[in-house]
XYZ file of C-alpha atoms in Angstrom:
730
model
C 6.890 46.517 52.269
C 8.715 44.425 54.836
C 11.580 42.054 54.195
C 9.392 39.161 55.282
C 6.829 40.063 52.638
C 9.560 40.268 50.021
C 10.900 36.888 51.037
C 7.428 35.416 50.912
C 7.026 36.774 47.420
C 10.399 35.341 46.495
C 9.387 31.953 47.810
C 6.168 32.161 45.853
C 8.104 33.117 42.727
C 10.167 29.974 43.104
C 7.304 27.766 44.218
C 4.847 28.594 41.441
C 7.193 27.537 38.592
C 7.947 24.396 40.569
C 4.233 23.691 40.905
C 3.784 24.231 37.175
C 6.729 21.956 36.472
C 5.363 19.215 38.722
C 1.954 19.553 37.113
C 3.487 19.309 33.658
C 5.554 16.304 34.729
C 2.450 14.658 36.182
C 0.583 15.311 32.962
C 3.387 13.881 30.853
C 3.635 10.837 33.125
C -0.119 10.293 32.929
C -0.138 10.541 29.148
C 2.799 8.148 28.955
C 1.017 5.637 31.188
C -2.125 5.927 29.057
C -0.070 5.495 25.889
C 1.699 2.462 27.387
C -1.662 0.995 28.384
C -3.067 1.534 24.889
C 0.064 0.012 23.335
C -0.175 -2.994 25.633
C -3.849 -3.420 24.705
C -2.989 -3.242 20.987
C -0.230 -5.834 21.364
C -2.519 -8.072 23.400
C -5.265 -7.762 20.781
C -2.865 -8.663 17.973
C -1.530 -11.602 19.976
C -5.010 -12.956 20.743
C -6.149 -12.395 17.125
C -3.107 -14.258 15.806
C -3.597 -17.153 18.240
C -7.325 -17.450 17.464
C -6.717 -17.421 13.716
C -4.015 -20.092 14.069
C -6.421 -22.225 16.111
C -9.167 -21.892 13.477
C -6.687 -22.521 10.636
C -5.536 -25.675 12.433
C -9.098 -26.997 12.564
C -9.726 -26.087 8.924
C -6.478 -27.876 7.974
C -7.637 -30.978 9.857
C -10.962 -30.852 8.041
C -9.244 -30.483 4.645
C -6.990 -33.436 5.413
C -9.999 -35.605 6.329
C -11.949 -34.411 3.244
C -9.247 -35.946 1.025
C -9.744 -39.438 2.506
C -10.213 -42.159 -0.086
C -12.875 -43.665 2.178
C -15.216 -40.864 1.106
C -14.660 -41.616 -2.565
C -15.500 -45.350 -2.169
C -17.687 -44.476 -0.126
C -16.828 -46.467 3.023
C -18.237 -44.475 5.980
C -17.119 -47.080 8.529
C -13.511 -46.725 7.354
C -13.851 -42.932 7.307
C -15.132 -43.086 10.923
C -12.123 -45.193 11.895
C -9.571 -42.991 10.063
C -11.050 -39.740 11.385
C -11.166 -41.042 14.971
C -7.514 -42.022 14.772
C -6.419 -38.775 13.136
C -8.148 -36.581 15.751
C -7.292 -38.707 18.770
C -5.849 -36.539 21.530
C -6.645 -33.274 19.701
C -9.759 -32.462 21.703
C -11.836 -32.488 18.510
C -14.044 -34.919 16.615
C -15.171 -35.253 13.013
C -18.611 -35.084 11.436
C -19.786 -35.848 7.901
C -22.940 -34.142 6.633
C -24.825 -33.989 3.372
C -27.355 -31.391 2.298
C -29.968 -32.608 4.833
C -28.519 -35.010 7.402
C -25.515 -35.672 9.632
C -24.082 -39.004 8.406
C -21.080 -39.593 10.723
C -20.068 -38.238 14.142
C -16.880 -39.725 15.636
C -17.969 -38.762 19.159
C -20.170 -41.881 18.950
C -19.176 -45.404 17.889
C -19.997 -46.081 14.269
C -22.549 -48.742 15.110
C -24.288 -46.311 17.467
C -24.683 -43.649 14.745
C -28.172 -42.278 14.258
C -29.101 -39.941 11.465
C -29.616 -36.415 12.660
C -30.641 -33.274 10.822
C -27.850 -31.150 9.396
C -26.729 -28.336 11.773
C -28.897 -25.255 11.113
C -27.413 -22.074 9.663
C -24.775 -23.782 7.474
C -25.499 -24.254 3.749
C -23.749 -27.022 1.871
C -20.299 -25.651 0.997
C -19.186 -26.012 -2.619
C -15.801 -24.362 -2.008
C -13.814 -22.569 0.669
C -14.406 -23.157 4.365
C -16.673 -21.941 7.179
C -16.636 -21.826 10.974
C -20.036 -22.691 12.521
C -21.074 -22.005 16.114
C -23.718 -24.224 17.677
C -25.152 -23.338 21.070
C -25.946 -27.019 21.604
C -23.896 -29.726 19.920
C -25.875 -32.579 18.372
C -23.919 -35.238 20.245
C -22.549 -33.467 23.338
C -25.333 -31.003 24.126
C -22.697 -28.305 24.866
C -21.732 -25.196 22.841
C -19.294 -26.203 20.103
C -17.498 -24.812 17.069
C -17.115 -26.594 13.767
C -14.695 -26.027 10.857
C -16.433 -27.252 7.667
C -14.974 -27.817 4.188
C -16.392 -29.467 1.031
C -15.459 -33.022 0.182
C -12.197 -32.853 -1.792
C -12.623 -35.711 -4.281
C -16.269 -35.351 -5.264
C -17.632 -33.458 -8.275
C -20.192 -32.131 -7.704
C -19.851 -31.682 -3.960
C -22.624 -33.463 -2.034
C -21.048 -33.760 1.433
C -19.104 -31.571 3.841
C -16.475 -32.688 6.340
C -16.302 -30.865 9.653
C -13.908 -30.860 12.612
C -15.887 -30.005 15.751
C -14.288 -28.792 18.955
C -15.448 -27.298 22.203
C -15.349 -23.615 23.087
C -12.659 -24.296 25.677
C -10.055 -24.227 22.891
C -10.828 -20.564 22.222
C -11.440 -19.721 25.885
C -8.055 -21.184 26.742
C -6.362 -18.648 24.474
C -7.849 -15.777 26.481
C -7.070 -17.456 29.795
C -3.408 -17.851 28.820
C -2.939 -14.138 28.088
C -1.334 -11.858 30.655
C -3.966 -9.087 30.551
C -3.929 -5.971 32.709
C -5.886 -6.194 35.938
C -9.494 -5.138 35.442
C -9.326 -5.310 31.645
C -11.728 -7.374 29.579
C -11.077 -9.363 26.401
C -13.573 -11.167 24.193
C -13.623 -13.048 20.890
C -16.567 -12.187 18.597
C -17.438 -14.199 15.489
C -18.809 -12.988 12.166
C -22.386 -13.058 13.523
C -21.410 -10.832 16.511
C -21.733 -13.813 18.895
C -19.248 -13.930 21.798
C -17.052 -17.026 21.391
C -14.876 -16.470 24.491
C -14.668 -13.890 27.291
C -12.098 -13.295 29.982
C -14.730 -12.259 32.572
C -17.830 -14.382 33.347
C -17.511 -16.604 30.257
C -20.258 -18.958 31.495
C -22.706 -16.044 31.450
C -21.803 -14.298 28.209
C -20.346 -16.897 25.814
C -22.943 -17.503 23.113
C -24.615 -14.127 23.668
C -24.614 -11.275 21.178
C -22.112 -8.439 21.585
C -23.452 -5.023 22.538
C -25.079 -2.794 19.876
C -22.178 -0.341 19.850
C -19.637 -3.150 19.332
C -21.805 -4.633 16.567
C -22.003 -1.253 14.843
C -18.257 -0.672 15.033
C -17.429 -4.156 13.734
C -20.012 -3.817 10.943
C -18.624 -0.401 9.943
C -15.020 -1.674 10.285
C -14.221 0.982 12.904
C -11.140 -0.755 14.252
C -8.903 0.728 16.920
C -9.909 2.531 20.119
C -13.282 3.978 21.033
C -15.460 4.535 24.076
C -18.216 2.080 24.954
C -19.961 0.336 27.837
C -19.383 -3.398 28.375
C -22.198 -5.894 28.810
C -21.398 -5.700 32.560
C -22.204 -1.970 32.432
C -18.582 -0.807 32.861
C -17.615 2.369 30.905
C -14.430 1.460 29.082
C -11.922 2.419 26.442
C -12.532 -0.353 23.894
C -10.067 -1.636 21.275
C -11.306 -3.675 18.285
C -8.928 -5.570 15.983
C -9.508 -5.925 12.226
C -11.561 -8.995 11.295
C -9.566 -12.052 10.292
C -10.383 -14.050 7.174
C -13.144 -15.890 9.072
C -14.763 -12.567 10.025
C -13.777 -12.920 13.726
C -12.612 -9.911 15.749
C -11.023 -9.387 19.174
C -12.554 -6.840 21.554
C -10.513 -5.555 24.524
C -11.909 -3.111 27.073
C -9.850 -1.079 29.557
C -12.035 0.391 32.353
C -11.993 4.174 32.479
C -11.735 4.151 36.256
C -8.314 2.485 35.918
C -7.117 5.495 33.908
C -8.719 8.073 36.216
C -7.155 6.344 39.228
C -3.703 6.948 37.719
C -4.564 10.609 37.189
C -5.757 10.969 40.790
C -2.624 9.305 42.127
C -0.343 11.612 40.154
C -2.391 14.646 41.199
C -2.033 13.751 44.869
C 1.704 13.311 44.422
C 1.957 16.747 42.796
C -0.060 18.359 45.587
C 2.034 16.668 48.261
C 5.316 17.677 46.628
C 4.091 21.243 46.070
C 2.869 21.534 49.657
C 6.203 20.286 50.945
C 8.086 22.826 48.859
C 5.778 25.634 49.989
C 6.180 24.683 53.641
C 9.953 24.623 53.318
C 9.878 27.987 51.587
C 7.781 29.643 54.302
C 10.024 28.267 57.024
C 12.998 29.669 55.168
C 11.251 33.043 55.029
C 10.926 33.130 58.799
C 14.581 32.241 59.207
C 15.957 34.543 56.533
C 13.796 37.469 57.537
C 15.876 37.750 60.710
C 19.255 37.555 58.994
C 18.790 39.125 55.558
C 18.517 42.895 55.207
C 19.915 44.910 52.374
C 20.747 41.953 50.093
C 17.030 41.271 49.741
C 16.654 44.338 47.548
C 19.257 42.926 45.213
C 17.585 39.557 45.248
C 14.285 41.220 44.388
C 15.916 42.869 41.408
C 17.398 39.573 40.360
C 14.003 37.915 40.653
C 12.528 40.608 38.432
C 15.250 39.942 35.872
C 14.489 36.262 36.016
C 10.807 36.994 35.437
C 11.792 39.061 32.396
C 13.533 35.984 30.950
C 17.017 37.415 31.472
C 19.858 35.783 33.381
C 20.498 37.555 36.742
C 24.157 37.977 37.834
C 25.706 35.888 40.565
C 26.362 38.302 43.491
C 29.019 37.712 46.219
C 26.743 38.266 49.216
C 28.400 37.863 52.644
C 25.542 35.728 53.945
C 25.927 32.147 52.748
C 22.225 31.489 52.324
C 21.631 34.706 50.355
C 24.689 33.980 48.206
C 23.318 30.526 47.413
C 19.945 32.024 46.489
C 21.691 34.448 44.175
C 23.613 31.581 42.635
C 20.403 29.573 42.265
C 18.659 32.497 40.575
C 21.540 32.849 38.196
C 21.518 29.120 37.367
C 17.736 29.073 37.000
C 17.866 32.043 34.643
C 20.551 30.413 32.551
C 18.661 27.111 32.312
C 15.438 28.907 31.509
C 17.133 30.943 28.818
C 18.811 27.877 27.298
C 15.590 25.893 27.519
C 13.684 28.670 25.779
C 16.247 28.878 22.990
C 16.243 25.093 22.613
C 12.455 25.018 22.624
C 12.231 27.743 19.992
C 14.772 25.901 17.830
C 12.928 22.600 18.115
C 9.574 24.247 17.465
C 10.943 25.786 14.287
C 12.419 22.452 13.227
C 9.158 20.660 14.026
C 7.158 23.174 11.998
C 9.515 22.770 9.025
C 9.407 18.961 9.306
C 5.617 18.953 9.598
C 5.209 21.186 6.558
C 7.623 19.026 4.556
C 5.878 15.814 5.619
C 2.478 17.299 4.774
C 3.690 18.347 1.337
C 5.153 14.893 0.652
C 1.966 13.218 1.879
C -0.230 15.371 -0.345
C 2.057 14.779 -3.328
C 2.042 11.038 -2.717
C -1.747 10.950 -2.364
C -2.139 12.987 -5.537
C 0.206 10.711 -7.476
C -1.558 7.624 -6.144
C -4.982 8.982 -7.116
C -3.766 9.972 -10.581
C -2.027 6.613 -10.977
C -5.174 4.707 -10.071
C -7.191 6.795 -12.523
C -4.688 6.551 -15.385
C -4.205 2.808 -14.885
C -7.921 2.133 -15.252
C -8.221 4.515 -18.203
C -5.198 2.958 -19.921
C -6.657 -0.541 -19.699
C -10.036 0.458 -21.159
C -8.607 2.956 -23.658
C -6.034 0.490 -25.034
C -8.820 -2.068 -25.585
C -10.733 0.564 -27.571
C -7.578 1.467 -29.512
C -6.971 -2.227 -30.164
C -10.430 -2.534 -31.696
C -9.952 0.563 -33.846
C -6.393 -0.404 -34.877
C -7.257 -3.927 -36.044
C -10.391 -2.684 -37.776
C -8.282 -0.133 -39.667
C -5.751 -2.823 -40.584
C -8.525 -5.020 -41.975
C -10.027 -2.118 -43.934
C -6.588 -1.081 -45.189
C -6.007 -4.490 -46.733
C -9.257 -4.124 -48.689
C -8.964 -0.398 -49.533
C -7.624 0.523 -52.933
C -5.149 3.314 -53.545
C -6.845 6.692 -53.452
C -8.672 8.927 -51.065
C -9.875 6.162 -48.761
C -6.351 4.771 -48.347
C -5.075 8.170 -47.233
C -7.949 8.484 -44.792
C -7.165 5.062 -43.312
C -3.478 5.967 -43.020
C -4.388 9.160 -41.139
C -6.677 7.179 -38.848
C -3.857 4.709 -38.111
C -1.499 7.578 -37.285
C -4.134 9.021 -34.944
C -4.423 5.616 -33.257
C -0.645 5.471 -32.727
C -0.674 9.018 -31.308
C -3.452 8.019 -28.921
C -1.405 4.996 -27.794
C 1.607 7.274 -27.195
C -0.628 9.587 -25.146
C -1.720 6.637 -22.982
C 1.930 5.702 -22.408
C 2.660 9.300 -21.379
C -0.224 9.205 -18.908
C 1.165 5.996 -17.386
C 4.689 7.441 -17.196
C 3.675 9.952 -14.522
C 0.608 8.177 -13.124
C 2.437 5.099 -11.839
C 6.061 4.087 -11.413
C 6.640 1.715 -14.316
C 9.765 -0.459 -14.497
C 12.348 1.210 -16.729
C 14.708 -0.669 -19.044
C 17.790 1.112 -17.745
C 21.155 0.680 -19.423
C 24.354 2.703 -19.967
C 23.609 5.420 -22.564
C 26.128 7.685 -24.321
C 24.383 11.071 -24.505
C 26.422 12.289 -27.470
C 25.500 9.236 -29.546
C 21.806 9.241 -28.554
C 21.281 12.980 -29.114
C 23.291 12.940 -32.316
C 21.205 10.094 -33.693
C 17.930 11.923 -33.043
C 19.064 15.445 -34.050
C 17.780 15.150 -37.605
C 14.294 14.310 -36.307
C 14.504 17.103 -33.746
C 15.614 19.657 -36.360
C 12.566 18.881 -38.458
C 10.291 19.147 -35.417
C 11.417 22.659 -34.383
C 10.981 24.194 -37.847
C 13.007 26.677 -39.867
C 12.572 29.704 -37.595
C 14.417 28.092 -34.681
C 18.139 27.335 -34.489
C 18.860 24.111 -32.574
C 22.375 23.440 -31.268
C 23.688 20.373 -29.435
C 26.880 20.654 -27.358
C 27.483 17.320 -25.621
C 31.140 16.265 -25.113
C 31.878 12.865 -26.586
C 34.007 11.886 -23.553
C 31.146 12.232 -21.067
C 30.645 9.026 -19.077
C 27.451 7.110 -19.939
C 24.313 7.736 -17.861
C 22.211 4.882 -16.460
C 18.715 5.485 -17.885
C 16.041 4.057 -20.168
C 17.110 5.370 -23.620
C 13.577 5.456 -25.038
C 12.241 7.405 -22.050
C 15.233 9.770 -22.161
C 14.699 10.453 -25.858
C 10.996 11.116 -25.195
C 11.882 13.481 -22.330
C 14.310 15.457 -24.524
C 11.711 15.690 -27.297
C 9.112 16.957 -24.818
C 11.525 19.650 -23.600
C 12.424 20.671 -27.161
C 8.739 20.863 -28.144
C 7.971 23.022 -25.085
C 10.868 25.329 -25.990
C 9.650 25.539 -29.594
C 6.115 26.459 -28.471
C 7.549 29.218 -26.235
C 9.129 30.889 -29.329
C 6.375 31.329 -31.958
C 8.473 33.973 -33.730
C 11.679 31.936 -33.739
C 14.718 31.793 -31.489
C 17.458 29.492 -30.235
C 17.376 26.140 -28.440
C 20.614 24.863 -26.912
C 21.071 21.300 -25.627
C 24.127 20.797 -23.429
C 25.548 18.376 -20.873
C 28.208 18.599 -18.156
C 29.651 16.185 -15.616
C 29.235 16.927 -11.882
C 31.347 14.803 -9.552
C 29.851 13.894 -6.175
C 31.432 15.214 -2.991
C 33.972 12.763 -1.592
C 32.497 12.922 1.928
C 28.867 12.436 0.825
C 27.009 9.240 1.711
C 26.057 7.091 -1.312
C 28.067 9.500 -3.482
C 27.261 9.146 -7.197
C 28.529 11.236 -10.083
C 25.813 12.929 -12.127
C 25.491 14.377 -15.621
C 23.442 17.551 -15.952
C 21.564 17.524 -19.287
C 20.018 20.943 -20.006
C 17.627 22.281 -22.665
C 17.652 26.106 -22.838
C 15.638 28.548 -24.945
C 15.332 32.327 -25.212
C 11.548 32.318 -25.379
C 8.849 33.929 -23.249
C 9.942 32.333 -19.953
C 7.793 31.511 -16.913
C 6.595 33.446 -13.901
C 7.001 32.022 -10.364
C 3.515 30.494 -10.210
C 4.018 28.706 -13.526
C 7.435 27.375 -12.435
C 5.942 25.934 -9.241
C 3.223 24.070 -11.153
C 5.169 23.257 -14.336
C 5.679 19.545 -13.507
C 2.031 18.971 -12.495
C 0.098 16.590 -14.785
C -2.414 18.318 -17.074
C -1.161 21.794 -16.132
C -0.488 23.841 -19.274
C -0.413 27.478 -20.276
C -0.964 26.656 -23.937
C -4.275 27.399 -25.690
C -7.000 24.775 -25.655
C -6.109 21.992 -28.092
C -2.428 23.003 -28.309
C -1.132 20.958 -25.390
C -2.160 18.156 -23.022
C -0.028 19.137 -20.023
C 1.651 15.703 -19.976
C 5.089 16.557 -21.407
C 6.815 17.932 -18.301
C 4.924 15.448 -16.111
C 6.525 12.626 -18.133
C 9.934 14.288 -17.779
C 9.554 14.567 -13.982
C 8.370 10.957 -13.630
C 11.210 9.639 -15.820
C 13.904 11.547 -13.884
C 12.460 10.510 -10.518
C 12.380 6.820 -11.483
C 15.954 7.131 -12.816
C 17.106 8.240 -9.305
C 17.800 11.789 -10.453
C 16.012 15.121 -10.208
C 14.867 17.960 -12.467
C 14.945 21.736 -12.011
C 13.674 24.805 -13.883
C 15.431 28.169 -14.160
C 13.293 30.747 -15.957
C 12.902 34.509 -16.184
C 9.876 36.072 -17.929
C 10.951 37.534 -21.258
C 14.442 35.963 -21.160
C 13.847 32.265 -21.611
C 13.819 28.965 -19.754
C 16.412 26.312 -18.899
C 15.266 22.844 -17.783
C 18.044 20.718 -16.233
C 17.906 16.924 -15.836
C 20.372 15.508 -13.274
C 20.984 11.881 -14.276
C 23.153 9.259 -12.511
C 26.358 8.089 -14.170
C 26.340 4.376 -15.022
C 28.430 2.117 -12.800
C 31.573 0.628 -14.274
C 30.116 -2.906 -14.257
C 26.776 -1.917 -15.848
C 26.207 -3.651 -19.176
C 23.964 -2.683 -22.053
C 21.313 -5.292 -22.945
C 21.638 -7.233 -26.150
C 19.978 -5.475 -29.049
C 16.615 -6.902 -30.105
C 16.130 -8.029 -33.699
C 14.464 -5.513 -36.000
C 10.701 -5.889 -36.458
C 9.805 -7.439 -39.774
C 6.494 -8.240 -41.448
C 5.018 -11.456 -40.137
C 5.815 -14.445 -42.371
C 3.016 -16.514 -43.745
C 2.496 -19.642 -41.650
C 0.335 -22.696 -42.013
C -3.239 -22.306 -40.759
C -3.222 -22.461 -36.971
C -5.740 -23.657 -34.426
C -5.801 -20.644 -32.046
C -7.434 -20.533 -28.621
C -8.129 -16.819 -27.965
C -9.116 -15.661 -24.444
C -10.506 -12.106 -24.489
C -13.289 -10.640 -22.323
C -13.713 -7.417 -24.349
C -16.370 -7.987 -27.018
C -15.136 -5.081 -29.153
C -11.573 -6.432 -29.309
C -12.621 -9.979 -30.105
C -15.131 -8.720 -32.705
C -12.275 -7.413 -34.889
C -9.278 -9.613 -33.984
C -11.070 -12.930 -34.540
C -12.239 -12.057 -38.101
C -8.790 -10.631 -38.904
C -7.119 -13.926 -37.910
C -9.745 -15.968 -39.738
C -9.163 -13.936 -42.901
C -5.525 -15.054 -42.723
C -6.722 -18.662 -42.804
C -6.510 -19.482 -39.092
C -9.199 -21.172 -37.000
C -10.012 -19.268 -33.814
C -11.818 -20.613 -30.733
C -12.900 -17.707 -28.458
C -13.321 -17.845 -24.670
C -14.370 -14.840 -22.611
C -12.739 -15.880 -19.309
C -9.731 -17.795 -18.006
C -11.989 -20.289 -16.249
C -13.780 -21.131 -19.500
C -10.451 -21.561 -21.316
C -9.062 -23.770 -18.550
C -12.157 -25.995 -18.686
C -11.746 -26.286 -22.457
C -8.015 -27.162 -22.182
C -8.787 -29.878 -19.633
C -10.439 -31.820 -22.434
C -7.562 -33.783 -23.994
C -9.506 -34.111 -27.241
C -9.219 -30.370 -27.851
C -6.032 -29.559 -29.757
C -4.654 -26.036 -30.283
C -1.460 -24.759 -31.892
C -1.204 -21.647 -29.716
C -2.913 -20.008 -26.720
C -3.458 -16.225 -27.076
C -4.838 -14.625 -23.873
C -5.418 -11.182 -22.411
C -3.891 -10.634 -18.930
C -6.643 -8.668 -17.165
C -9.724 -10.905 -17.063
C -12.984 -10.958 -15.108
C -13.367 -13.273 -12.146
C -10.698 -14.544 -9.826
C -8.325 -15.924 -12.492
C -6.200 -13.718 -14.780
C -4.467 -14.485 -18.058
C -1.171 -15.002 -16.179
C -2.879 -17.547 -13.902
C -4.141 -19.351 -17.012
C -0.613 -19.299 -18.513
C 0.892 -20.780 -15.342
C -1.764 -23.507 -15.337
C -1.109 -24.284 -18.997
C 2.670 -24.504 -18.372
C 1.932 -27.400 -15.975
C -0.970 -29.185 -17.698
C -0.231 -28.323 -21.361
C 3.572 -27.824 -21.284
C 3.991 -28.022 -25.073
C 1.300 -25.411 -25.819
C 2.826 -22.095 -27.061
C 1.485 -19.061 -25.173
C 1.175 -15.380 -26.147
C -0.196 -12.841 -23.624
C -1.500 -9.335 -24.376
C -2.385 -6.412 -22.153
C -3.513 -2.826 -22.366
C -2.203 -2.160 -18.855
C -1.176 -4.280 -15.887
C 0.884 -3.772 -12.719
C 1.685 -7.484 -12.445
C 5.116 -8.701 -13.516
C 5.006 -10.807 -16.681
C 7.430 -13.799 -16.650
C 10.254 -13.415 -19.145
C 9.510 -16.784 -20.775
C 6.096 -15.576 -21.991
C 5.662 -13.804 -25.321
C 4.139 -10.381 -24.451
C 2.150 -8.004 -26.716
C 1.261 -4.462 -25.677
C -2.136 -3.169 -26.778
C -2.833 -1.767 -29.287
C -0.940 -4.279 -31.434
C -0.967 -4.954 -35.164
C -1.977 -8.272 -36.696
C 1.527 -8.698 -38.174
C 3.038 -8.194 -34.721
C 0.579 -10.744 -33.298
C 1.555 -13.327 -35.907
C 5.270 -12.719 -35.241
C 4.689 -13.230 -31.516
C 2.784 -16.461 -32.172
C 5.577 -17.728 -34.434
C 8.232 -16.924 -31.785
C 6.131 -18.670 -29.139
C 5.705 -21.746 -31.356
C 9.450 -21.904 -32.080
C 10.309 -21.536 -28.362
C 7.760 -24.103 -27.122
C 9.137 -27.527 -26.022
C 8.543 -30.333 -28.467
């Protein structure tokens, strides 16, 4: 093979990677331009949506302001016409007043020139809220208009609506003011899929229905990008924004030919650059073929090395051009090798990051699903437990000593165990606020050791080795005690024939160079029981996972431990060997020096007897009210029952109704909760004592409200009412 052929091959070996590189660069550039275009469209859509919603809110605000006019309450329509005309002067809008059948006032016309017209079609008389109405032909102007309608503010019941009417130019002006990409299309579509404004040919399309594909996507809430054809017949990449609170959406279309034009331009640039490089290479072949002889063999070998992904050596050829080629091959091999190593490293890192992110996402989704399920179950289950608990309390007061009394006592204990089980479910299902405070482990574990010794039985030796000089940990003491009990019970169940359980704690100081360094105390519970295999260790903290026989365990113990440690800003670990035992370690943060323990609450005492009370009880659960109301009445109190916050509020608005205390559930049907009712009562009945109860809620309860957790006892309810009465302003 001739030297010229070898040089041609060498040129091709250099040119082909360059062509691939240019193609890759063109592809990356094209994708970046497409991504930039999509981002610009998204930003434009959000900007238009925000501007349109502000414009509609402004009109609704004007209408609400006019609806509060005292002229409507008199009624003095002439004065309302005068006030509305003055208020809207210069705003580009006018006011209308309509009743259920007719248009009574329109400030576009002088008041003396008013003629009764039929109410605009398609708009029922509003009793509450607001509505935006589109009319293809305004009653007074004959042009397409929009109207923001609200009910009259001072009338009960509502018999008239006030509207602020404005022309479509207000919405069209928003689109015209946007700096959209050339060739792109933007449109505003209302809740009935009618085009309210359009950046291209608005005179033709405003008032028309959007295309079927756009209607389907808006109806199915398919927001974001998708392919469609505009009403002009232009294939486009279409972006749809989420509907605002009036049901309006923004549709933006970017023609596909604009994207393909960018791809064609970049392709031509790549071809031109590649052709130029190839031409230069062939010319060099003709020149070098005359001057290069033996060194070409070496260059061929170096090219082969480069193709094998190795770095060719830099040879000291006497010919300058050949020496430079050798140097270039060496540099190219080195860059290729470094790039490959870097790429492999980043690919490995990306794979690890992706797997970690996927695992965290799945864990978060699982916890969210379980939390949603347990929250709903807790609310319903606590209402059922409340019914059972109060019924048992009522029966217990009537039961005589004997067999029935023992049965009732066992039933009450079962109810309390069920309530504890619900609290365990909530501890891992949702992040609940902990009552964290500095806790001395030695004191807490020493105080509960007698109970723990009884729980493990006589066959098991329990030892506690916690230094008294350990710094306090910053945790919820009740949750910590429950976590330790769960670990001890698990260790006991792993040793049916007896064994040893050791509880210990050690201090671990944080590294001095670590960010957010915090000292930790490692609290461990170790046993010499059956141990766990690897699969069991991996799943040990999963809710409802248990290796115990059916009926012997719920699978919630370790799940509660994991949730408690996570919320306490620590972590938990398991070290176990089958046949040798298990050690569970809880890493808990040390309390800061300025952390203070909360003041101790007074001990619970039986409720004192109080004078008969007039109680307003708000409870939507028929089972709960069916037992609580008779229980209170048996104590001599008068109870008025409401099944919703709205009904209770209507009752409290009557000043003739007098109550000594308001007792309400938090979670209520309808749009108003027990907390909303309490806030209303604080304003309108400030001296009324309030007690709130809940089986489960994620809303924060104000500290000035007396709170009862379901299931509660009647004595606890009476104590809460007494505290609320004593704390109420006189």
